[in-house]
Tab-separated table of C-alpha atoms in Angstrom:
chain	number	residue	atom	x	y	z
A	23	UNK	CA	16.454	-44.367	-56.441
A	24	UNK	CA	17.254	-45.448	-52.729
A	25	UNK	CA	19.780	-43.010	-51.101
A	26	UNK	CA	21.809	-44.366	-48.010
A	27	UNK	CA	22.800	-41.705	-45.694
A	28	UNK	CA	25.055	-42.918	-42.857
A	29	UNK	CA	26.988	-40.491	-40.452
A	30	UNK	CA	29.526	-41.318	-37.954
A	31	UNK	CA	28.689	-40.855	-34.093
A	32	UNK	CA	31.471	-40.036	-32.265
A	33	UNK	CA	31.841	-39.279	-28.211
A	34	UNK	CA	33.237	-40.012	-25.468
A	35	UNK	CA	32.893	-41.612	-21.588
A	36	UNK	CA	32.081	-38.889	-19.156
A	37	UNK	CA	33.634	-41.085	-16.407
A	38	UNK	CA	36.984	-41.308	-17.944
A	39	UNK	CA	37.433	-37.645	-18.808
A	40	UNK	CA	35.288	-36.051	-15.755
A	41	UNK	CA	37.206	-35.015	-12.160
A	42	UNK	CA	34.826	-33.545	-9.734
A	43	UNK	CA	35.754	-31.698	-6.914
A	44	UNK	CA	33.918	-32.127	-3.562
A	45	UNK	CA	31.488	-29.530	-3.869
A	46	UNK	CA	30.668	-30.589	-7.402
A	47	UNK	CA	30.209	-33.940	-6.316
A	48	UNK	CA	27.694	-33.321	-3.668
A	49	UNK	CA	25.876	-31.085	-5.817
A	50	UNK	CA	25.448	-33.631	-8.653
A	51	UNK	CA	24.246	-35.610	-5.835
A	52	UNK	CA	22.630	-33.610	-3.431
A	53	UNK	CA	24.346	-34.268	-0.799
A	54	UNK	CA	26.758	-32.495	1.547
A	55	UNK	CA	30.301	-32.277	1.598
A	56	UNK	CA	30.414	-33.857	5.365
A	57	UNK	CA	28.693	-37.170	3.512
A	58	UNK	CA	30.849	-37.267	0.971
A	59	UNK	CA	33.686	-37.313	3.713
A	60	UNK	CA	31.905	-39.972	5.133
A	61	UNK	CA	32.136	-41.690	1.928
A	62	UNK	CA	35.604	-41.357	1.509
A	63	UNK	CA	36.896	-42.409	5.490
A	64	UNK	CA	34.121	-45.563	4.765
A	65	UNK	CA	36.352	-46.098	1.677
A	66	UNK	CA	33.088	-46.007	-0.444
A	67	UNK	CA	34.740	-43.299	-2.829
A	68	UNK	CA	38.428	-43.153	-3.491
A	69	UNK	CA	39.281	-39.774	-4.363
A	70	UNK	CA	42.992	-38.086	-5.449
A	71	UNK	CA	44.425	-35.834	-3.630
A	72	UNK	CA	45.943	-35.724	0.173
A	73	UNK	CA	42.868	-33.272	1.314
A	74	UNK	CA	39.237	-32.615	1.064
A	75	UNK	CA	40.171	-29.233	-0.693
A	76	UNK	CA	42.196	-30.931	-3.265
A	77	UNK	CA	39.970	-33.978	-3.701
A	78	UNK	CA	38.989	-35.152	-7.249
A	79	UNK	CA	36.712	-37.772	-8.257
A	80	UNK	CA	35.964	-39.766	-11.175
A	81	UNK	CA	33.364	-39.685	-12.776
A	82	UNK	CA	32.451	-43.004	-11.898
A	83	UNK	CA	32.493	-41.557	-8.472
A	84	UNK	CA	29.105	-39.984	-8.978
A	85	UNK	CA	27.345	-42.713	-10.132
A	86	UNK	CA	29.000	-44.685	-7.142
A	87	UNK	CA	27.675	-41.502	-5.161
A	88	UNK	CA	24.162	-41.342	-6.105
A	89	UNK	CA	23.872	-45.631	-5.541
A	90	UNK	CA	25.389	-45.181	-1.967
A	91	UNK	CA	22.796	-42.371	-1.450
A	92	UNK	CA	20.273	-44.421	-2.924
A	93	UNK	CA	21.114	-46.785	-0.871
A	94	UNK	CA	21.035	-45.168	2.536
A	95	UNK	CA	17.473	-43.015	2.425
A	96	UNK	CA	15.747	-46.117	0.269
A	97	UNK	CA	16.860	-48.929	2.378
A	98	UNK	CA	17.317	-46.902	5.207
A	99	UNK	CA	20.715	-48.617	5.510
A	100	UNK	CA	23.283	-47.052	7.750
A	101	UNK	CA	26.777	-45.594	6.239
A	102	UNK	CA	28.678	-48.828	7.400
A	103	UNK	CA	25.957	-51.015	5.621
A	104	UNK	CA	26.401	-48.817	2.445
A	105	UNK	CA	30.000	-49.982	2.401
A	106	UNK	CA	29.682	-53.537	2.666
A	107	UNK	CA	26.685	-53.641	0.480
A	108	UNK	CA	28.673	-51.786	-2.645
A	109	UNK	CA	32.016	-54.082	-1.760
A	110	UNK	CA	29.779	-56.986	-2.345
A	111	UNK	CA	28.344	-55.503	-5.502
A	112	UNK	CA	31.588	-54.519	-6.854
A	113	UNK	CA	32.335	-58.359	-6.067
A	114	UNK	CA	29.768	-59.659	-7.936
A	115	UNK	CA	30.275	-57.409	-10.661
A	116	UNK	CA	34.202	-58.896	-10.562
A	117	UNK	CA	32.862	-62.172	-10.023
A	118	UNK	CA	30.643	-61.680	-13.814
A	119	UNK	CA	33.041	-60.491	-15.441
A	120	UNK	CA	35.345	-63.197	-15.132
A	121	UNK	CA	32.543	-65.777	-16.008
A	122	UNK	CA	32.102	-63.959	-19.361
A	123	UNK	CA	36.209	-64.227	-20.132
């Protein structure tokens, strides 16, 4: 006799749920808060709130984060560079999406 167990998975999306302050941010990243202000003036990261105290991120800030990093000590691209490189990516990513619709 054959038994079937099944069992449901359930969970969530971090990045919908998470909002990271500044400090958490650059810790997740390892980075410092003065970056991440970089970030945000480059208009890399969009957080809420009027000032870097009360700034929350997404959690698809981080992963947005950690590419931009990535980005900058790997390619040794400046923070400028970063900018336009993830506005073309995010363009391209648009771009696929609409091909698959």
């Amino acid at each position: 006799m054959n038994r079937t167990i099944s069992s449901a998975l359930r969970g969530s999306v971090v990045e919908e749920e998470v909002a990271l302050t500044t400090v958490e941010l650059g810790r997740a990243c390892r980075t410092t808060e003065q970056q991440i202000e970089v970030w945000v003036s480059e208009g890399v990261l969009q957080p809420t709130g009027e000032t870097p105290e009360a700034w929350r991120f997404h959690g698809d800030s981080l992963a947005r984060m950690r590419l931009a990093t990535r980005l900058m000590h790997d390619l040794e691209i400046n923070t400028a560079g970063v900018a336009l490189a993830l506005d073309l990516l995010d363009r391209i990513a648009e771009l696929e999406s609409r091909l698959r619709r």
